[in-house]
Short mmCIF file of N, CA, C and O in Angstrom, two decimals:
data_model
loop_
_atom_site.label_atom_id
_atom_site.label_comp_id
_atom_site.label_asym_id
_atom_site.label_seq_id
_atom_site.Cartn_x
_atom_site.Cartn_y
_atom_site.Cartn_z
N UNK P 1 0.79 -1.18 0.00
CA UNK P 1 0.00 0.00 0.00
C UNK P 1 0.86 1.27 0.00
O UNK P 1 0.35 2.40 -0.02
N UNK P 2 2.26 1.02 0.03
CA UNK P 2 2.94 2.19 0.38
C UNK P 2 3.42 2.63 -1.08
O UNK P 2 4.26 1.95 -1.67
N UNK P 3 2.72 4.10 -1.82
CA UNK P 3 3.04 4.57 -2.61
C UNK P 3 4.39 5.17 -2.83
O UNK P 3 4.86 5.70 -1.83
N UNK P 4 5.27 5.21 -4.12
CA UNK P 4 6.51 6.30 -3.69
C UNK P 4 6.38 7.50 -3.73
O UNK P 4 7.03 8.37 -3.14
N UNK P 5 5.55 7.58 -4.41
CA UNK P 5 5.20 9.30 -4.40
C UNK P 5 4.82 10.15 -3.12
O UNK P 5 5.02 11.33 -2.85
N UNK P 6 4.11 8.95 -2.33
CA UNK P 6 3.81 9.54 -1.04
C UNK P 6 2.36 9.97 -0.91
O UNK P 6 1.80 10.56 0.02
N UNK P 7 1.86 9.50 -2.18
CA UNK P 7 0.15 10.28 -2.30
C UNK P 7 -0.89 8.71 -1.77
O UNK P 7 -2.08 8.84 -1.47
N UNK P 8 -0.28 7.50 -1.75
CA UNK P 8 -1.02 6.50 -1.55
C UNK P 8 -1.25 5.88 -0.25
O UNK P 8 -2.07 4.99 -0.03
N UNK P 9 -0.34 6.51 0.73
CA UNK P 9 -0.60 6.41 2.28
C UNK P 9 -1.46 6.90 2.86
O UNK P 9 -1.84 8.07 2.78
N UNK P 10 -2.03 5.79 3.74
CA UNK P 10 -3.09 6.03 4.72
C UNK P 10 -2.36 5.53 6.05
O UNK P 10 -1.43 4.75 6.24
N UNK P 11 -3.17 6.31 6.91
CA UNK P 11 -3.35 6.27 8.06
C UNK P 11 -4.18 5.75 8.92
O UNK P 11 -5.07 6.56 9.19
N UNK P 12 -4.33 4.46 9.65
CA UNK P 12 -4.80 3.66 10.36
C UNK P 12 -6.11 4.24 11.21
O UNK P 12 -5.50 4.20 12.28
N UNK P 13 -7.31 4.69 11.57
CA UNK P 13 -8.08 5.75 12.15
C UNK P 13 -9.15 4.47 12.71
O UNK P 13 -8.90 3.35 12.25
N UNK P 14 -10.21 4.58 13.57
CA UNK P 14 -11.12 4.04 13.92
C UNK P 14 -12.07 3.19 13.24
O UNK P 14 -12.53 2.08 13.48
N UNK P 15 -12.28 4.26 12.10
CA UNK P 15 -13.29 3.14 10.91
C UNK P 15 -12.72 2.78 10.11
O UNK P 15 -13.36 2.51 9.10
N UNK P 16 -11.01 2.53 10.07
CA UNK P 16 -10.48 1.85 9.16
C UNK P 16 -9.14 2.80 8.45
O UNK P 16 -8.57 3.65 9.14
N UNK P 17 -8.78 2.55 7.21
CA UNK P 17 -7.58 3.45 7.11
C UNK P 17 -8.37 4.41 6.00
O UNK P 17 -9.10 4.03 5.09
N UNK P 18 -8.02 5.70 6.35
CA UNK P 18 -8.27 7.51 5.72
C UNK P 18 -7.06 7.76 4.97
O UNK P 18 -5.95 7.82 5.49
N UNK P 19 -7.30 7.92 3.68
CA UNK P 19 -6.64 8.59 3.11
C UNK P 19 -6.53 9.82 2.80
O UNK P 19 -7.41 10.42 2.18
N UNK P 20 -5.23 10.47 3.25
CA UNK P 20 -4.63 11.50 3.45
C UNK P 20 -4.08 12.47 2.24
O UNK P 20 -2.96 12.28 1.78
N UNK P 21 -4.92 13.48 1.76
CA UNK P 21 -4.93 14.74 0.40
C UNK P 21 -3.93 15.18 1.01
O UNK P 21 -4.10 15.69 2.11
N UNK P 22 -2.87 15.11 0.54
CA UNK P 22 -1.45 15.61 0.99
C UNK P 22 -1.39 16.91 -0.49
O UNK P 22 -0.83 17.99 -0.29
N UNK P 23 -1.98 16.62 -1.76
CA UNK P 23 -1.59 17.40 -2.63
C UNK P 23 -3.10 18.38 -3.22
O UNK P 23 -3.04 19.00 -4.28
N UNK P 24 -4.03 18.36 -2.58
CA UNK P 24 -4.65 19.22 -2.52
C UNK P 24 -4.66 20.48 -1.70
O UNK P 24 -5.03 21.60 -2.05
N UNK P 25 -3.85 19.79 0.25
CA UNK P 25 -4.02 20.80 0.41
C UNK P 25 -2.59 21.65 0.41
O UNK P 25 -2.60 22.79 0.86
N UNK P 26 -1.50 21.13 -0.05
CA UNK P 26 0.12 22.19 -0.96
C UNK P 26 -1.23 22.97 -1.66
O UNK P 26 -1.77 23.88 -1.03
N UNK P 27 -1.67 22.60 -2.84
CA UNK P 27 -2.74 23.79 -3.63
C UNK P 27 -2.99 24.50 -3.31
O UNK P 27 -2.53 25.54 -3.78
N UNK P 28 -3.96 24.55 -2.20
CA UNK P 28 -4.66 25.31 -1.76
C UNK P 28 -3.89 26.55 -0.49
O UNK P 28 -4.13 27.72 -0.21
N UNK P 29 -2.96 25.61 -0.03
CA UNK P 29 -2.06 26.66 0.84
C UNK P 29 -0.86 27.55 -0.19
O UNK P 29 0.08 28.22 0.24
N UNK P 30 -1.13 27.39 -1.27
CA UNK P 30 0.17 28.45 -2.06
C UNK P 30 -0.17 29.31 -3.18
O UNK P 30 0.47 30.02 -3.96
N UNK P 31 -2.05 28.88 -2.91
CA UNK P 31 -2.79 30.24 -3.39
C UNK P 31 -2.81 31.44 -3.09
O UNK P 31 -3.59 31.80 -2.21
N UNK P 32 -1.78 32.61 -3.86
CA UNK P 32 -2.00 33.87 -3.54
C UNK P 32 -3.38 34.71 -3.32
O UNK P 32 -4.31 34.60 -4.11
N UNK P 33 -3.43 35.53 -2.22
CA UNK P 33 -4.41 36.15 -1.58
C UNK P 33 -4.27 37.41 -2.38
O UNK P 33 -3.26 38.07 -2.62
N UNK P 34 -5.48 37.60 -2.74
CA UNK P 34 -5.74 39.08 -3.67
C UNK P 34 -6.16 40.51 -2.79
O UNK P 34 -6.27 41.71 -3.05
N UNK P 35 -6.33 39.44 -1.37
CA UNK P 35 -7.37 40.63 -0.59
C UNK P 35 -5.87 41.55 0.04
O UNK P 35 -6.22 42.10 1.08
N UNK P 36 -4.92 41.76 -0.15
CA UNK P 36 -3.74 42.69 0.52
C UNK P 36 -3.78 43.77 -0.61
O UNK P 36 -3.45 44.88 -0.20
N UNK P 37 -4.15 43.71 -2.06
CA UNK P 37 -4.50 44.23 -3.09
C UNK P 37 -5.88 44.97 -3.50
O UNK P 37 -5.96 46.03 -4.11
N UNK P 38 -6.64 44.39 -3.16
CA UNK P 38 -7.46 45.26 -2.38
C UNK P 38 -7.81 46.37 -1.67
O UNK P 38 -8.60 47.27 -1.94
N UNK P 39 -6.92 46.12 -0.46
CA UNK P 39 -6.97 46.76 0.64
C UNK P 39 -6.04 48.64 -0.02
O UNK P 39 -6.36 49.83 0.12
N UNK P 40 -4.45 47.65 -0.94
CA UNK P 40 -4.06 48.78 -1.36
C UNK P 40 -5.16 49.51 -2.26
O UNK P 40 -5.59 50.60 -1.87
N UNK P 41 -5.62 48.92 -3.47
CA UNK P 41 -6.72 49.64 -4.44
C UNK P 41 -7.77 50.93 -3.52
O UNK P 41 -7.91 52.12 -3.81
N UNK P 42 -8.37 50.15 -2.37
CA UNK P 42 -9.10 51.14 -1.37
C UNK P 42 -8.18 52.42 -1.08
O UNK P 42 -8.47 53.62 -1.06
N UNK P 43 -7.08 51.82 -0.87
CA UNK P 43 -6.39 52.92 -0.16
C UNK P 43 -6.56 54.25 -0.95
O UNK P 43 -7.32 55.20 -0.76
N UNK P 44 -5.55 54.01 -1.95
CA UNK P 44 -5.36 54.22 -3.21
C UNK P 44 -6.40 55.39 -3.54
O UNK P 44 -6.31 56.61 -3.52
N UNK P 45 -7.44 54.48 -3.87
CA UNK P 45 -9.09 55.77 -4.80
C UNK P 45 -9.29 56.64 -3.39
O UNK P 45 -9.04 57.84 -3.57
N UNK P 46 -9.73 56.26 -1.91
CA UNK P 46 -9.28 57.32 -1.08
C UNK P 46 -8.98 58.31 -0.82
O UNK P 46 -9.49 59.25 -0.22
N UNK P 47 -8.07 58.13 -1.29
CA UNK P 47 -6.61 59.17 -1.38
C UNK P 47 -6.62 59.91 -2.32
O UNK P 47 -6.44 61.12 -2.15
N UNK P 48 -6.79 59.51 -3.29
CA UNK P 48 -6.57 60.10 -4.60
C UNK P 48 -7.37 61.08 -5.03
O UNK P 48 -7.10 62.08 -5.68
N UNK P 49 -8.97 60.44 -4.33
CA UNK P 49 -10.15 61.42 -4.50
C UNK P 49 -10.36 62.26 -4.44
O UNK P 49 -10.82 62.97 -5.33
N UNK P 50 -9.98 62.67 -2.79
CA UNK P 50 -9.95 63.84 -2.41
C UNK P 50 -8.78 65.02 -3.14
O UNK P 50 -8.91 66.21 -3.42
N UNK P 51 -7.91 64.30 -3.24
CA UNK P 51 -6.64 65.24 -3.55
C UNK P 51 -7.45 65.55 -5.39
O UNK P 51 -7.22 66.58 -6.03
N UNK P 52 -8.10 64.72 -5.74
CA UNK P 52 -8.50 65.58 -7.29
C UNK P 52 -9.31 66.87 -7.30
O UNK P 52 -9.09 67.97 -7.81
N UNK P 53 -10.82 66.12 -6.19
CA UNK P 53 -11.80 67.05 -6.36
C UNK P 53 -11.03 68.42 -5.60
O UNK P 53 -10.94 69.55 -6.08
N UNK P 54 -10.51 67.97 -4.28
CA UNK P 54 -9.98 69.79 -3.89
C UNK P 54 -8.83 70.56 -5.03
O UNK P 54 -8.63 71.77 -4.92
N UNK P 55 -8.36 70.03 -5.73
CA UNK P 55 -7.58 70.63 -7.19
C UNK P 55 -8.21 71.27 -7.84
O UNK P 55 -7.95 72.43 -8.14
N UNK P 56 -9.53 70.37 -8.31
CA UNK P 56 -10.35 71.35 -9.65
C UNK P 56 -11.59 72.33 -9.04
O UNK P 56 -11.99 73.39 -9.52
N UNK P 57 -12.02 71.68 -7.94
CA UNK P 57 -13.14 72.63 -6.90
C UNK P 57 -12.16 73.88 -6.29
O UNK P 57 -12.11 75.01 -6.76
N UNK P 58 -11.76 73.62 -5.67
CA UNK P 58 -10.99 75.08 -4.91
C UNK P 58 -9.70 75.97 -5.67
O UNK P 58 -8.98 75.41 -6.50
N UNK P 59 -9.53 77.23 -5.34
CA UNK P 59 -8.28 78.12 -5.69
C UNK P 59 -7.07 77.41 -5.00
O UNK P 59 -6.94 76.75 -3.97
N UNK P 60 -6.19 77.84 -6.07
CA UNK P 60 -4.65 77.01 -5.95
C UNK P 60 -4.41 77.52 -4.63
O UNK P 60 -3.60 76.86 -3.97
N UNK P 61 -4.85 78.38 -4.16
CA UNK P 61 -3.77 78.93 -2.40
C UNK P 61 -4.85 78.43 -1.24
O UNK P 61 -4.85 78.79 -0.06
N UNK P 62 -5.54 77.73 -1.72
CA UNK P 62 -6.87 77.54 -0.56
C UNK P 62 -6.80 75.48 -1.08
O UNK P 62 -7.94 75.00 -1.08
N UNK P 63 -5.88 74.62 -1.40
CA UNK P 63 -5.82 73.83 -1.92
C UNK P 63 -5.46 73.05 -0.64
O UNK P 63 -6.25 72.37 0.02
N UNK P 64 -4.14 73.25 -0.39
CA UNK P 64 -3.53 72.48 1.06
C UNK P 64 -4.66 72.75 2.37
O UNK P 64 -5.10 71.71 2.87
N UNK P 65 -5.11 73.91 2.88
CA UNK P 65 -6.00 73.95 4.15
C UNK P 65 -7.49 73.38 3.56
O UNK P 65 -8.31 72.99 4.38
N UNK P 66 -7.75 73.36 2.41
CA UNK P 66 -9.02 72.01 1.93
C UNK P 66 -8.84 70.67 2.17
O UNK P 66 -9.54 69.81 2.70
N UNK P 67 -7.21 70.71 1.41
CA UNK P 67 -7.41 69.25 1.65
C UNK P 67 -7.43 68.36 3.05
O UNK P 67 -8.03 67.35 3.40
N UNK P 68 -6.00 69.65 3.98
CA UNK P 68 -6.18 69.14 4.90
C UNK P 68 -7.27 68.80 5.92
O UNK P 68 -7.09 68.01 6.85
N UNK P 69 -8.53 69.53 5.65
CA UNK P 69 -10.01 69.07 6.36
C UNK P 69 -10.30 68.00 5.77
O UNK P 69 -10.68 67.12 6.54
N UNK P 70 -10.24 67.60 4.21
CA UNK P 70 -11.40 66.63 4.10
C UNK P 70 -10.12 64.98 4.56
O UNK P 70 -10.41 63.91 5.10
N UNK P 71 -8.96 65.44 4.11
CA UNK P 71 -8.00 64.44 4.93
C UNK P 71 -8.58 63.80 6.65
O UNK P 71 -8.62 62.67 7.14
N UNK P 72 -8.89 64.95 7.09
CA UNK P 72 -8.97 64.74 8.55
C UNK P 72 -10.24 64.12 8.63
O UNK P 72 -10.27 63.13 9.36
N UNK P 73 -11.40 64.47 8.02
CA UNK P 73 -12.71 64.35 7.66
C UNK P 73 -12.70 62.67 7.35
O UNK P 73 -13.69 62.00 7.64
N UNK P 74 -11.65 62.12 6.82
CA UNK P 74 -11.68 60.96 6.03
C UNK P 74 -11.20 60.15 7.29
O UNK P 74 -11.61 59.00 7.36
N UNK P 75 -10.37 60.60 8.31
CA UNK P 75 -9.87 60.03 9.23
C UNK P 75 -10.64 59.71 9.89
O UNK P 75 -10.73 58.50 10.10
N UNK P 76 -11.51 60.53 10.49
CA UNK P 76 -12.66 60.51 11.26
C UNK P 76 -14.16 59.47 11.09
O UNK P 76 -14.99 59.13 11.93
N UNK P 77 -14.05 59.19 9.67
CA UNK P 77 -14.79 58.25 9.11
C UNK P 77 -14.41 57.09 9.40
O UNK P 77 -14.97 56.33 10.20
N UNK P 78 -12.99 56.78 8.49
CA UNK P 78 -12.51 56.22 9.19
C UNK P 78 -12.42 54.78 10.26
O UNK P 78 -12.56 53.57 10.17
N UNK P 79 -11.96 56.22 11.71
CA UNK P 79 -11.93 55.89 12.49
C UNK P 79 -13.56 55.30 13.41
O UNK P 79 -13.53 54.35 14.20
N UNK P 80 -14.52 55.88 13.16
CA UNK P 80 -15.86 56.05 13.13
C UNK P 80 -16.19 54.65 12.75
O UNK P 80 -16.77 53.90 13.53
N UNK P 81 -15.81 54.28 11.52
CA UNK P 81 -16.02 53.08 10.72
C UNK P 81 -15.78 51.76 11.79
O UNK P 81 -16.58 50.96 12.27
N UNK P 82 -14.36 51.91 11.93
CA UNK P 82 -13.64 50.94 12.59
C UNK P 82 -14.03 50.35 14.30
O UNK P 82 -13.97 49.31 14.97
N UNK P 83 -14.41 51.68 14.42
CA UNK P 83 -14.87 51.54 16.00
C UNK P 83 -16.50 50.20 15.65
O UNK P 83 -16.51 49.06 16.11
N UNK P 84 -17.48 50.70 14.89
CA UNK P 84 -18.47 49.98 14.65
C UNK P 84 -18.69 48.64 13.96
O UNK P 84 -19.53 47.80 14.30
N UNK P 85 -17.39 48.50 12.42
CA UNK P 85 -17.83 47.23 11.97
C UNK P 85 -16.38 46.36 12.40
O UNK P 85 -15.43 46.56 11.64
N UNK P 86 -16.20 45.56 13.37
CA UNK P 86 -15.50 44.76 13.62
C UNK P 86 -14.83 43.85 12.86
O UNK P 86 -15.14 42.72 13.22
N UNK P 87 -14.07 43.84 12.00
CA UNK P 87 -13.16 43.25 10.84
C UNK P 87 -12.14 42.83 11.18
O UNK P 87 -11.30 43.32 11.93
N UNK P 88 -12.16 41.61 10.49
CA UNK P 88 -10.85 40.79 11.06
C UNK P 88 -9.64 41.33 10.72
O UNK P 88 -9.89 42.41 10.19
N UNK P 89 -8.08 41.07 10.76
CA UNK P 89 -7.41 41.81 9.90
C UNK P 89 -7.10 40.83 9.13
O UNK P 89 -7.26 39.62 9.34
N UNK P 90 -6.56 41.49 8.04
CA UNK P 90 -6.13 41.00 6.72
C UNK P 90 -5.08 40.20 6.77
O UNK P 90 -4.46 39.81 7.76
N UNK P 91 -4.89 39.95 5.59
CA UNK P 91 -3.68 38.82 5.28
C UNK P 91 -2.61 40.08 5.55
O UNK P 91 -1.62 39.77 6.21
N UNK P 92 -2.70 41.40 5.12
CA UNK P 92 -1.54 42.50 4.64
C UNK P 92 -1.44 42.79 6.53
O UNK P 92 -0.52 43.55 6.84
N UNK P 93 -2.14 42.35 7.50
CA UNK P 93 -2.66 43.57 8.51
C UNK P 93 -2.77 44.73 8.39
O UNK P 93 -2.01 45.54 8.92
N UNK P 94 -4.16 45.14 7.32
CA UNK P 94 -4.25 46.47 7.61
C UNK P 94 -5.89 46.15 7.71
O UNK P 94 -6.74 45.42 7.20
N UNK P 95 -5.72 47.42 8.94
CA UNK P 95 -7.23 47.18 9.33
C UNK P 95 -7.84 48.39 8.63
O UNK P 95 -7.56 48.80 7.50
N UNK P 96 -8.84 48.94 9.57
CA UNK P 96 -9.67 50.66 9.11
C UNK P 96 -8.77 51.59 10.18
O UNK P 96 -8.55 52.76 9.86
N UNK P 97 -8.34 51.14 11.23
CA UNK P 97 -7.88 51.59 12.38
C UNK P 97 -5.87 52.40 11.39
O UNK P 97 -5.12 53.30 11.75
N UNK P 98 -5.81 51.40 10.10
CA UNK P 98 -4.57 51.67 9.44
C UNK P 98 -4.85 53.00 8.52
O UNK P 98 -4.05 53.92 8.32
N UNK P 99 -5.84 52.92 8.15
CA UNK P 99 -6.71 53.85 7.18
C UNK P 99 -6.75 55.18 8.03
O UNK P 99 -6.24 56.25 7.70
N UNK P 100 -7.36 54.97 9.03
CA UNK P 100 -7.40 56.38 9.79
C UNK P 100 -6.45 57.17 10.32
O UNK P 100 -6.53 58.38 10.48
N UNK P 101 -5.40 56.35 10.64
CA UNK P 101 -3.66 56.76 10.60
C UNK P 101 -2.94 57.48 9.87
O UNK P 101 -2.39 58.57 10.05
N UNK P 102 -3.00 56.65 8.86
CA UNK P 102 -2.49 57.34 7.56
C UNK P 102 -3.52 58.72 6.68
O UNK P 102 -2.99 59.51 5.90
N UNK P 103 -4.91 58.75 7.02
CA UNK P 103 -5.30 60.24 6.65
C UNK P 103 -4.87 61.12 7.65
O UNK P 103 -4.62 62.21 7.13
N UNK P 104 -4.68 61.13 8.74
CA UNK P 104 -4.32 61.75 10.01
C UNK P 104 -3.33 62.12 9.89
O UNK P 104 -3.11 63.30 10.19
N UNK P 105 -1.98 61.07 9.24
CA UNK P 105 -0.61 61.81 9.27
C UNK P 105 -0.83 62.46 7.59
O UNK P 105 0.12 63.18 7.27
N UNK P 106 -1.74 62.33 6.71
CA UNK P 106 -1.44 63.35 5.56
C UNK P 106 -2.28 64.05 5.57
O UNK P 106 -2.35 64.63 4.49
N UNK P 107 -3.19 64.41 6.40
CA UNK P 107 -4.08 65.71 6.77
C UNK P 107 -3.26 66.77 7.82
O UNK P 107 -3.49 67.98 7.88
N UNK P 108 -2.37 66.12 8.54
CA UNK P 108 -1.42 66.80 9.25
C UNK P 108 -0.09 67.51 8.32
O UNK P 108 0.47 68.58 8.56
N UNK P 109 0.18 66.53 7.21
CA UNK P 109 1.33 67.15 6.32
C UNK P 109 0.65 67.89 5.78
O UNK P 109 1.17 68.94 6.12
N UNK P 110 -0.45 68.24 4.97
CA UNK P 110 -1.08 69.20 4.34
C UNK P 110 -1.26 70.30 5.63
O UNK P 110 -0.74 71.38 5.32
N UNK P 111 -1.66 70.31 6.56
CA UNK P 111 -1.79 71.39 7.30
C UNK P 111 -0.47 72.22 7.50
O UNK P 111 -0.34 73.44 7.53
N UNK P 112 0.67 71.00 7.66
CA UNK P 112 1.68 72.02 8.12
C UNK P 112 2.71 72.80 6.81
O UNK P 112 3.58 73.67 6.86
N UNK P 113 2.16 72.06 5.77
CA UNK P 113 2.87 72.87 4.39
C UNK P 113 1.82 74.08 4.14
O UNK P 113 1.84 75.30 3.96
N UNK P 114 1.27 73.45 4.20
CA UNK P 114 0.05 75.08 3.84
C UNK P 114 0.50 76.21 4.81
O UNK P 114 1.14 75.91 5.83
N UNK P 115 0.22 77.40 4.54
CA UNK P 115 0.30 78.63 5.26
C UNK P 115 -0.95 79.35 6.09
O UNK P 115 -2.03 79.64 5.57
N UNK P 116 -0.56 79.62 7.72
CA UNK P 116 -1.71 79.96 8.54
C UNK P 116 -2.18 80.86 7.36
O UNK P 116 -3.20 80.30 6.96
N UNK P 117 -1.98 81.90 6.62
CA UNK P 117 -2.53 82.89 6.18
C UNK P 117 -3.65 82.30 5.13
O UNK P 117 -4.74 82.84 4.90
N UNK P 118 -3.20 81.19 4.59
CA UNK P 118 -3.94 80.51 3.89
C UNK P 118 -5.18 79.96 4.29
O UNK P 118 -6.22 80.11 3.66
N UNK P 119 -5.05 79.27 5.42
CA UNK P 119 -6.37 78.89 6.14
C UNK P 119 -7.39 79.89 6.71
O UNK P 119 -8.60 79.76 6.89
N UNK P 120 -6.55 80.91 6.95
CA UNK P 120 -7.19 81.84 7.39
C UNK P 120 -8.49 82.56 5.94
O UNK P 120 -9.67 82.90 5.87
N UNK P 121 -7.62 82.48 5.30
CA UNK P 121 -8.36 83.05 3.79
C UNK P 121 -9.68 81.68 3.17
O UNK P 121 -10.81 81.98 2.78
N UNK P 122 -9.38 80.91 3.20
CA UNK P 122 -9.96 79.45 3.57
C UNK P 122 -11.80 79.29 4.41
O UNK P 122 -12.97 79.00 4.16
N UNK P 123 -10.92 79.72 5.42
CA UNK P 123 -12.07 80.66 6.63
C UNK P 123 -13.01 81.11 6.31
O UNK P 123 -14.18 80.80 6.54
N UNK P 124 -12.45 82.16 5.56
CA UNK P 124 -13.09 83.72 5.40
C UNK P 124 -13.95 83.39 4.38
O UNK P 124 -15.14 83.70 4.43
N UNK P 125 -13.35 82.62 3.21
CA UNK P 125 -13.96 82.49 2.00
C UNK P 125 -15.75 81.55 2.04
O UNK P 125 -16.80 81.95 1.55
N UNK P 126 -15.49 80.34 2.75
CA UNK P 126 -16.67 79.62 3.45
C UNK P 126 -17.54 80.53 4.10
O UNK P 126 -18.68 80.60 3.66
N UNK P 127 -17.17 81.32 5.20
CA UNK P 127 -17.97 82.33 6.10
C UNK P 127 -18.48 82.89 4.83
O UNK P 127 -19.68 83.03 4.63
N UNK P 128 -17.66 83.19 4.06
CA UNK P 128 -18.83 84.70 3.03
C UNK P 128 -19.81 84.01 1.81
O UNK P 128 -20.58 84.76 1.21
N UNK P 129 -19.74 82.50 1.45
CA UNK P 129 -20.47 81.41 0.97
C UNK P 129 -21.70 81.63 2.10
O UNK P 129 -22.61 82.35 1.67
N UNK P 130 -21.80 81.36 2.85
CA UNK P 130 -22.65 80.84 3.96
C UNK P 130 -23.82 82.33 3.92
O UNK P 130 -25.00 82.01 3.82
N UNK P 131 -23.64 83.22 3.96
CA UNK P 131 -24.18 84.73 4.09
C UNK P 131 -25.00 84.58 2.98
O UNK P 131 -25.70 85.52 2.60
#
């Protein structure tokens, strides 16, 4: 009964001898996971979104203190998100809790390249929308 290949061995068990898928499951364990690809693609449109629409919606000097709100805005979601739908982590480990990190530290780089005077104008410009 003893195969050389190693695929024709069984193992002795209670109701008799079980044969043992030794090469189904190599297959199945050296299937690449698409979901870490994914996770980047999400990232990715995210990110990207915001940084388009505040380009063609807002003035070039009111660009960085936009983005940096809806950056922060996105964090907050986010983070919001993560607190409520309980998700396992990924094959990559990235959770929502990774997501909200990373808008946080590039809503923070946009804030600190931009100029107070800028936000300030930013401000002003919304306040006189609103009237």
């Amino acid at each position: 009964m003893n195969d050389k290949a190693g695929i024709g061995k069984g193992r002795q068990g209670s109701a008799g001898i079980e044969m043992s898928s030794t090469i189904t499951d190599r297959i199945l364990r050296k299937a690449p996971s698409l979901e870490p690809y994914g996770m980047l693609l999400l990232f990715g449109v995210l990110t990207a979104l915001p940084i388009i629409l505040t380009v063609r919606l807002v003035e070039p000097a009111l660009v960085l203190p936009a983005l940096s709100l809806l950056l922060f805005a996105e964090a907050a979601i986010a983070a919001m998100a993560a607190c409520v739908i309980h998700v396992r982590s990924s094959v990559a480990n990235l959770t929502l809790w990774d997501f909200a990190g990373a808008f946080t530290f590039m809503g923070c780089a946009a804030a600190i390249l931009g100029e107070p005077d800028q936000a300030a104008l930013f401000f002003e410009e919304q306040a006189a929308l609103r009237r």
